[in-house]
């Protein structure tokens, strides 16, 4: 895994088998646990805050597209691909406020 300090939802079924979120001076990163050194969605704290707000309210995110594909996969930002199970665990963590600090201070 890369040098980022990744956080996963406490709702993930198998420890780190979920979407991972990290932050550094350049912004917020999102990746799939099965590919932590591969594809990483790089975004701003503002865009990430809008995604978490959208997931909490059931509205679409204006900055990060989430597509549920017929093949059972979820594509986040057109970059990260995960399973519905991992996505659902991530959403539960978002709704519980586990990722709020990644977007703190960001306007929604």
Short mmCIF file of N, CA and C in Angstrom, two decimals:
data_model
loop_
_atom_site.label_atom_id
_atom_site.label_comp_id
_atom_site.label_asym_id
_atom_site.label_seq_id
_atom_site.Cartn_x
_atom_site.Cartn_y
_atom_site.Cartn_z
N UNK A 1 0.86 -1.18 0.00
CA UNK A 1 0.00 0.00 0.00
C UNK A 1 0.90 1.24 0.00
N UNK A 2 0.41 2.31 -0.59
CA UNK A 2 1.19 3.53 -0.67
C UNK A 2 1.45 4.13 0.71
N UNK A 3 2.14 5.25 0.73
CA UNK A 3 2.53 5.86 1.99
C UNK A 3 1.41 6.65 2.67
N UNK A 4 0.25 6.73 2.06
CA UNK A 4 -0.87 7.42 2.69
C UNK A 4 -1.38 6.64 3.89
N UNK A 5 -1.97 7.35 4.85
CA UNK A 5 -2.64 6.71 5.97
C UNK A 5 -4.11 6.57 5.56
N UNK A 6 -4.47 5.39 5.14
CA UNK A 6 -5.81 5.13 4.62
C UNK A 6 -6.79 4.85 5.74
N UNK A 7 -8.01 5.29 5.58
CA UNK A 7 -9.10 5.00 6.52
C UNK A 7 -10.19 4.27 5.76
N UNK A 8 -10.75 3.25 6.41
CA UNK A 8 -11.89 2.53 5.85
C UNK A 8 -13.08 2.68 6.79
N UNK A 9 -14.23 2.36 6.29
CA UNK A 9 -15.44 2.41 7.11
C UNK A 9 -15.42 1.28 8.14
N UNK A 10 -15.93 1.56 9.31
CA UNK A 10 -16.04 0.51 10.33
C UNK A 10 -17.09 -0.53 9.93
N UNK A 11 -17.84 -0.26 8.90
CA UNK A 11 -18.87 -1.18 8.42
C UNK A 11 -18.34 -2.18 7.39
N UNK A 12 -17.07 -2.08 7.04
CA UNK A 12 -16.48 -3.02 6.08
C UNK A 12 -16.45 -4.41 6.69
N UNK A 13 -16.87 -5.37 5.91
CA UNK A 13 -17.02 -6.74 6.40
C UNK A 13 -15.70 -7.39 6.74
N UNK A 14 -14.67 -7.16 5.97
CA UNK A 14 -13.41 -7.85 6.17
C UNK A 14 -12.27 -6.87 6.38
N UNK A 15 -12.30 -6.16 7.47
CA UNK A 15 -11.22 -5.23 7.79
C UNK A 15 -11.06 -4.15 6.76
N UNK A 16 -10.02 -4.24 5.95
CA UNK A 16 -9.73 -3.20 4.97
C UNK A 16 -10.36 -3.48 3.61
N UNK A 17 -11.22 -4.47 3.49
CA UNK A 17 -11.85 -4.79 2.21
C UNK A 17 -12.97 -3.81 1.95
N UNK A 18 -12.60 -2.62 1.48
CA UNK A 18 -13.58 -1.55 1.32
C UNK A 18 -12.95 -0.44 0.49
N UNK A 19 -13.65 0.67 0.38
CA UNK A 19 -13.04 1.86 -0.19
C UNK A 19 -12.15 2.48 0.88
N UNK A 20 -11.01 2.99 0.46
CA UNK A 20 -10.07 3.63 1.36
C UNK A 20 -10.04 5.12 1.06
N UNK A 21 -9.93 5.93 2.10
CA UNK A 21 -9.86 7.39 1.96
C UNK A 21 -8.65 7.89 2.73
N UNK A 22 -7.93 8.83 2.13
CA UNK A 22 -6.76 9.44 2.78
C UNK A 22 -6.69 10.90 2.36
N UNK A 23 -5.90 11.66 3.08
CA UNK A 23 -5.70 13.07 2.72
C UNK A 23 -4.25 13.45 2.92
N UNK A 24 -3.82 14.41 2.13
CA UNK A 24 -2.51 15.02 2.32
C UNK A 24 -2.63 16.48 1.91
N UNK A 25 -1.53 17.15 1.78
CA UNK A 25 -1.55 18.58 1.47
C UNK A 25 -2.17 18.89 0.11
N UNK A 26 -2.22 17.90 -0.77
CA UNK A 26 -2.76 18.13 -2.12
C UNK A 26 -4.25 17.83 -2.24
N UNK A 27 -4.86 17.22 -1.24
CA UNK A 27 -6.29 16.93 -1.29
C UNK A 27 -6.65 15.58 -0.71
N UNK A 28 -7.81 15.09 -1.12
CA UNK A 28 -8.36 13.83 -0.63
C UNK A 28 -8.17 12.76 -1.70
N UNK A 29 -7.83 11.56 -1.27
CA UNK A 29 -7.63 10.43 -2.17
C UNK A 29 -8.65 9.34 -1.83
N UNK A 30 -9.17 8.66 -2.85
CA UNK A 30 -10.08 7.54 -2.67
C UNK A 30 -9.58 6.41 -3.55
N UNK A 31 -9.50 5.20 -2.99
CA UNK A 31 -9.08 4.04 -3.77
C UNK A 31 -9.84 2.81 -3.29
N UNK A 32 -9.71 1.75 -4.02
CA UNK A 32 -10.34 0.47 -3.70
C UNK A 32 -9.32 -0.38 -2.98
N UNK A 33 -9.70 -1.03 -1.91
CA UNK A 33 -8.73 -1.78 -1.09
C UNK A 33 -8.03 -2.89 -1.87
N UNK A 34 -8.68 -3.45 -2.86
CA UNK A 34 -8.03 -4.51 -3.62
C UNK A 34 -7.01 -3.96 -4.62
N UNK A 35 -6.93 -2.63 -4.75
CA UNK A 35 -6.01 -2.00 -5.68
C UNK A 35 -5.44 -0.71 -5.08
N UNK A 36 -4.89 -0.75 -3.84
CA UNK A 36 -4.48 0.47 -3.15
C UNK A 36 -3.32 1.21 -3.80
N UNK A 37 -2.49 0.53 -4.55
CA UNK A 37 -1.38 1.19 -5.22
C UNK A 37 -1.69 1.47 -6.68
N UNK A 38 -2.90 1.15 -7.08
CA UNK A 38 -3.30 1.34 -8.47
C UNK A 38 -4.05 2.63 -8.66
N UNK A 39 -5.30 2.52 -9.03
CA UNK A 39 -6.12 3.68 -9.38
C UNK A 39 -6.53 4.44 -8.12
N UNK A 40 -6.24 5.74 -8.11
CA UNK A 40 -6.60 6.59 -7.00
C UNK A 40 -7.34 7.81 -7.54
N UNK A 41 -8.51 8.07 -6.99
CA UNK A 41 -9.25 9.29 -7.32
C UNK A 41 -8.69 10.41 -6.45
N UNK A 42 -8.16 11.45 -7.08
CA UNK A 42 -7.64 12.62 -6.38
C UNK A 42 -8.71 13.70 -6.46
N UNK A 43 -9.09 14.27 -5.33
CA UNK A 43 -10.12 15.29 -5.32
C UNK A 43 -9.84 16.34 -4.26
N UNK A 44 -10.63 17.38 -4.27
CA UNK A 44 -10.46 18.44 -3.27
C UNK A 44 -11.30 18.11 -2.04
N UNK A 45 -10.98 18.72 -0.90
CA UNK A 45 -11.83 18.53 0.27
C UNK A 45 -13.26 19.00 0.01
N UNK A 46 -13.42 20.05 -0.79
CA UNK A 46 -14.75 20.56 -1.11
C UNK A 46 -15.56 19.55 -1.91
N UNK A 47 -14.94 18.94 -2.91
CA UNK A 47 -15.64 17.95 -3.72
C UNK A 47 -15.97 16.71 -2.89
N UNK A 48 -15.04 16.30 -2.01
CA UNK A 48 -15.31 15.14 -1.16
C UNK A 48 -16.44 15.45 -0.18
N UNK A 49 -16.44 16.66 0.37
CA UNK A 49 -17.51 17.07 1.29
C UNK A 49 -18.86 17.06 0.57
N UNK A 50 -18.87 17.46 -0.69
CA UNK A 50 -20.13 17.44 -1.44
C UNK A 50 -20.58 16.00 -1.69
N UNK A 51 -19.63 15.09 -1.90
CA UNK A 51 -19.99 13.68 -2.07
C UNK A 51 -20.59 13.12 -0.79
N UNK A 52 -19.95 13.38 0.34
CA UNK A 52 -20.48 12.83 1.60
C UNK A 52 -21.83 13.47 1.93
N UNK A 53 -21.98 14.75 1.64
CA UNK A 53 -23.28 15.41 1.87
C UNK A 53 -24.35 14.78 0.98
N UNK A 54 -24.01 14.53 -0.27
CA UNK A 54 -24.96 13.90 -1.19
C UNK A 54 -25.36 12.51 -0.72
N UNK A 55 -24.40 11.74 -0.22
CA UNK A 55 -24.70 10.39 0.26
C UNK A 55 -25.57 10.42 1.51
N UNK A 56 -25.39 11.43 2.33
CA UNK A 56 -26.21 11.55 3.54
C UNK A 56 -27.64 12.00 3.23
N UNK A 57 -27.80 12.79 2.18
CA UNK A 57 -29.11 13.36 1.88
C UNK A 57 -29.84 12.66 0.74
N UNK A 58 -29.14 11.77 0.05
CA UNK A 58 -29.75 11.06 -1.08
C UNK A 58 -29.81 11.88 -2.35
N UNK A 59 -29.04 12.94 -2.40
CA UNK A 59 -29.01 13.78 -3.59
C UNK A 59 -27.78 13.43 -4.43
N UNK A 60 -27.75 13.85 -5.69
CA UNK A 60 -26.55 13.59 -6.50
C UNK A 60 -25.40 14.50 -6.10
N UNK A 61 -24.21 14.02 -6.27
CA UNK A 61 -23.02 14.83 -5.98
C UNK A 61 -22.70 15.65 -7.23
N UNK A 62 -22.54 16.96 -7.07
CA UNK A 62 -22.26 17.78 -8.25
C UNK A 62 -20.83 17.65 -8.79
N UNK A 63 -19.92 17.08 -8.01
CA UNK A 63 -18.53 17.02 -8.43
C UNK A 63 -18.00 15.62 -8.69
N UNK A 64 -18.47 14.64 -7.95
CA UNK A 64 -17.96 13.28 -8.09
C UNK A 64 -19.12 12.38 -8.49
N UNK A 65 -19.06 11.88 -9.71
CA UNK A 65 -20.11 11.03 -10.24
C UNK A 65 -20.00 9.62 -9.63
N UNK A 66 -21.14 9.06 -9.28
CA UNK A 66 -21.20 7.68 -8.79
C UNK A 66 -22.15 6.93 -9.71
N UNK A 67 -21.62 5.92 -10.40
CA UNK A 67 -22.42 5.16 -11.37
C UNK A 67 -22.54 3.72 -10.92
N UNK A 68 -23.78 3.26 -10.82
CA UNK A 68 -24.06 1.86 -10.48
C UNK A 68 -24.28 1.12 -11.79
N UNK A 69 -23.34 0.25 -12.12
CA UNK A 69 -23.36 -0.45 -13.39
C UNK A 69 -24.17 -1.74 -13.32
N UNK A 70 -24.71 -2.18 -14.45
CA UNK A 70 -25.49 -3.43 -14.47
C UNK A 70 -24.66 -4.67 -14.12
N UNK A 71 -23.32 -4.56 -14.22
CA UNK A 71 -22.47 -5.70 -13.90
C UNK A 71 -22.24 -5.86 -12.40
N UNK A 72 -22.94 -5.03 -11.58
CA UNK A 72 -22.84 -5.15 -10.13
C UNK A 72 -21.72 -4.33 -9.53
N UNK A 73 -21.06 -3.52 -10.34
CA UNK A 73 -19.96 -2.70 -9.83
C UNK A 73 -20.39 -1.25 -9.70
N UNK A 74 -19.67 -0.53 -8.87
CA UNK A 74 -19.91 0.90 -8.67
C UNK A 74 -18.65 1.62 -9.10
N UNK A 75 -18.82 2.64 -9.94
CA UNK A 75 -17.69 3.43 -10.42
C UNK A 75 -17.77 4.82 -9.81
N UNK A 76 -16.71 5.21 -9.13
CA UNK A 76 -16.68 6.47 -8.40
C UNK A 76 -15.76 7.45 -9.13
N UNK A 77 -16.33 8.57 -9.53
CA UNK A 77 -15.54 9.58 -10.22
C UNK A 77 -14.99 9.11 -11.55
N UNK A 78 -15.57 8.05 -12.10
CA UNK A 78 -15.08 7.52 -13.36
C UNK A 78 -13.71 6.90 -13.26
N UNK A 79 -13.20 6.74 -12.04
CA UNK A 79 -11.83 6.27 -11.85
C UNK A 79 -11.76 5.00 -11.02
N UNK A 80 -12.39 5.01 -9.86
CA UNK A 80 -12.32 3.89 -8.92
C UNK A 80 -13.52 2.97 -9.13
N UNK A 81 -13.25 1.67 -9.22
CA UNK A 81 -14.31 0.68 -9.36
C UNK A 81 -14.32 -0.22 -8.14
N UNK A 82 -15.52 -0.44 -7.60
CA UNK A 82 -15.66 -1.28 -6.41
C UNK A 82 -16.94 -2.10 -6.52
N UNK A 83 -17.17 -2.98 -5.56
CA UNK A 83 -18.38 -3.79 -5.56
C UNK A 83 -19.49 -3.04 -4.82
N UNK A 84 -20.73 -3.48 -5.04
CA UNK A 84 -21.86 -2.88 -4.33
C UNK A 84 -21.71 -3.08 -2.82
N UNK A 85 -21.21 -4.23 -2.40
CA UNK A 85 -21.05 -4.50 -0.97
C UNK A 85 -20.07 -3.52 -0.32
N UNK A 86 -18.95 -3.30 -0.98
CA UNK A 86 -17.96 -2.37 -0.44
C UNK A 86 -18.49 -0.94 -0.48
N UNK A 87 -19.20 -0.59 -1.55
CA UNK A 87 -19.79 0.74 -1.64
C UNK A 87 -20.80 0.96 -0.53
N UNK A 88 -21.66 -0.03 -0.31
CA UNK A 88 -22.67 0.09 0.74
C UNK A 88 -22.03 0.27 2.12
N UNK A 89 -20.93 -0.43 2.38
CA UNK A 89 -20.22 -0.28 3.66
C UNK A 89 -19.63 1.12 3.78
N UNK A 90 -19.09 1.64 2.68
CA UNK A 90 -18.56 2.99 2.67
C UNK A 90 -19.66 4.00 2.95
N UNK A 91 -20.81 3.84 2.30
CA UNK A 91 -21.93 4.76 2.50
C UNK A 91 -22.41 4.73 3.95
N UNK A 92 -22.47 3.57 4.56
CA UNK A 92 -22.86 3.49 5.98
C UNK A 92 -21.87 4.27 6.84
N UNK A 93 -20.59 4.15 6.54
CA UNK A 93 -19.58 4.91 7.28
C UNK A 93 -19.74 6.41 7.06
N UNK A 94 -20.04 6.80 5.82
CA UNK A 94 -20.28 8.22 5.54
C UNK A 94 -21.46 8.72 6.35
N UNK A 95 -22.54 7.97 6.35
CA UNK A 95 -23.74 8.39 7.08
C UNK A 95 -23.52 8.44 8.58
N UNK A 96 -22.54 7.66 9.08
CA UNK A 96 -22.20 7.67 10.50
C UNK A 96 -21.20 8.78 10.82
N UNK A 97 -20.77 9.53 9.81
CA UNK A 97 -19.85 10.64 10.04
C UNK A 97 -18.38 10.26 10.09
N UNK A 98 -18.06 9.03 9.70
CA UNK A 98 -16.68 8.55 9.83
C UNK A 98 -15.69 9.25 8.91
N UNK A 99 -16.16 9.91 7.86
CA UNK A 99 -15.27 10.54 6.90
C UNK A 99 -15.44 12.06 6.85
N UNK A 100 -16.21 12.62 7.76
CA UNK A 100 -16.49 14.06 7.74
C UNK A 100 -15.22 14.90 7.82
N UNK A 101 -14.24 14.44 8.57
CA UNK A 101 -13.02 15.23 8.76
C UNK A 101 -12.24 15.46 7.46
N UNK A 102 -12.45 14.62 6.45
CA UNK A 102 -11.75 14.81 5.18
C UNK A 102 -12.26 16.04 4.42
N UNK A 103 -13.46 16.46 4.71
CA UNK A 103 -14.03 17.62 4.04
C UNK A 103 -14.27 18.79 4.96
N UNK A 104 -13.75 18.73 6.18
CA UNK A 104 -14.00 19.80 7.16
C UNK A 104 -13.53 21.15 6.63
N UNK A 105 -14.35 22.13 6.87
CA UNK A 105 -14.05 23.48 6.43
C UNK A 105 -14.43 23.74 4.99
N UNK A 106 -14.87 22.69 4.31
CA UNK A 106 -15.26 22.85 2.90
C UNK A 106 -16.69 23.33 2.81
N UNK A 107 -16.94 24.20 1.88
CA UNK A 107 -18.32 24.65 1.62
C UNK A 107 -19.05 23.56 0.89
N UNK A 108 -20.31 23.36 1.23
CA UNK A 108 -21.10 22.35 0.54
C UNK A 108 -21.98 23.06 -0.43
#
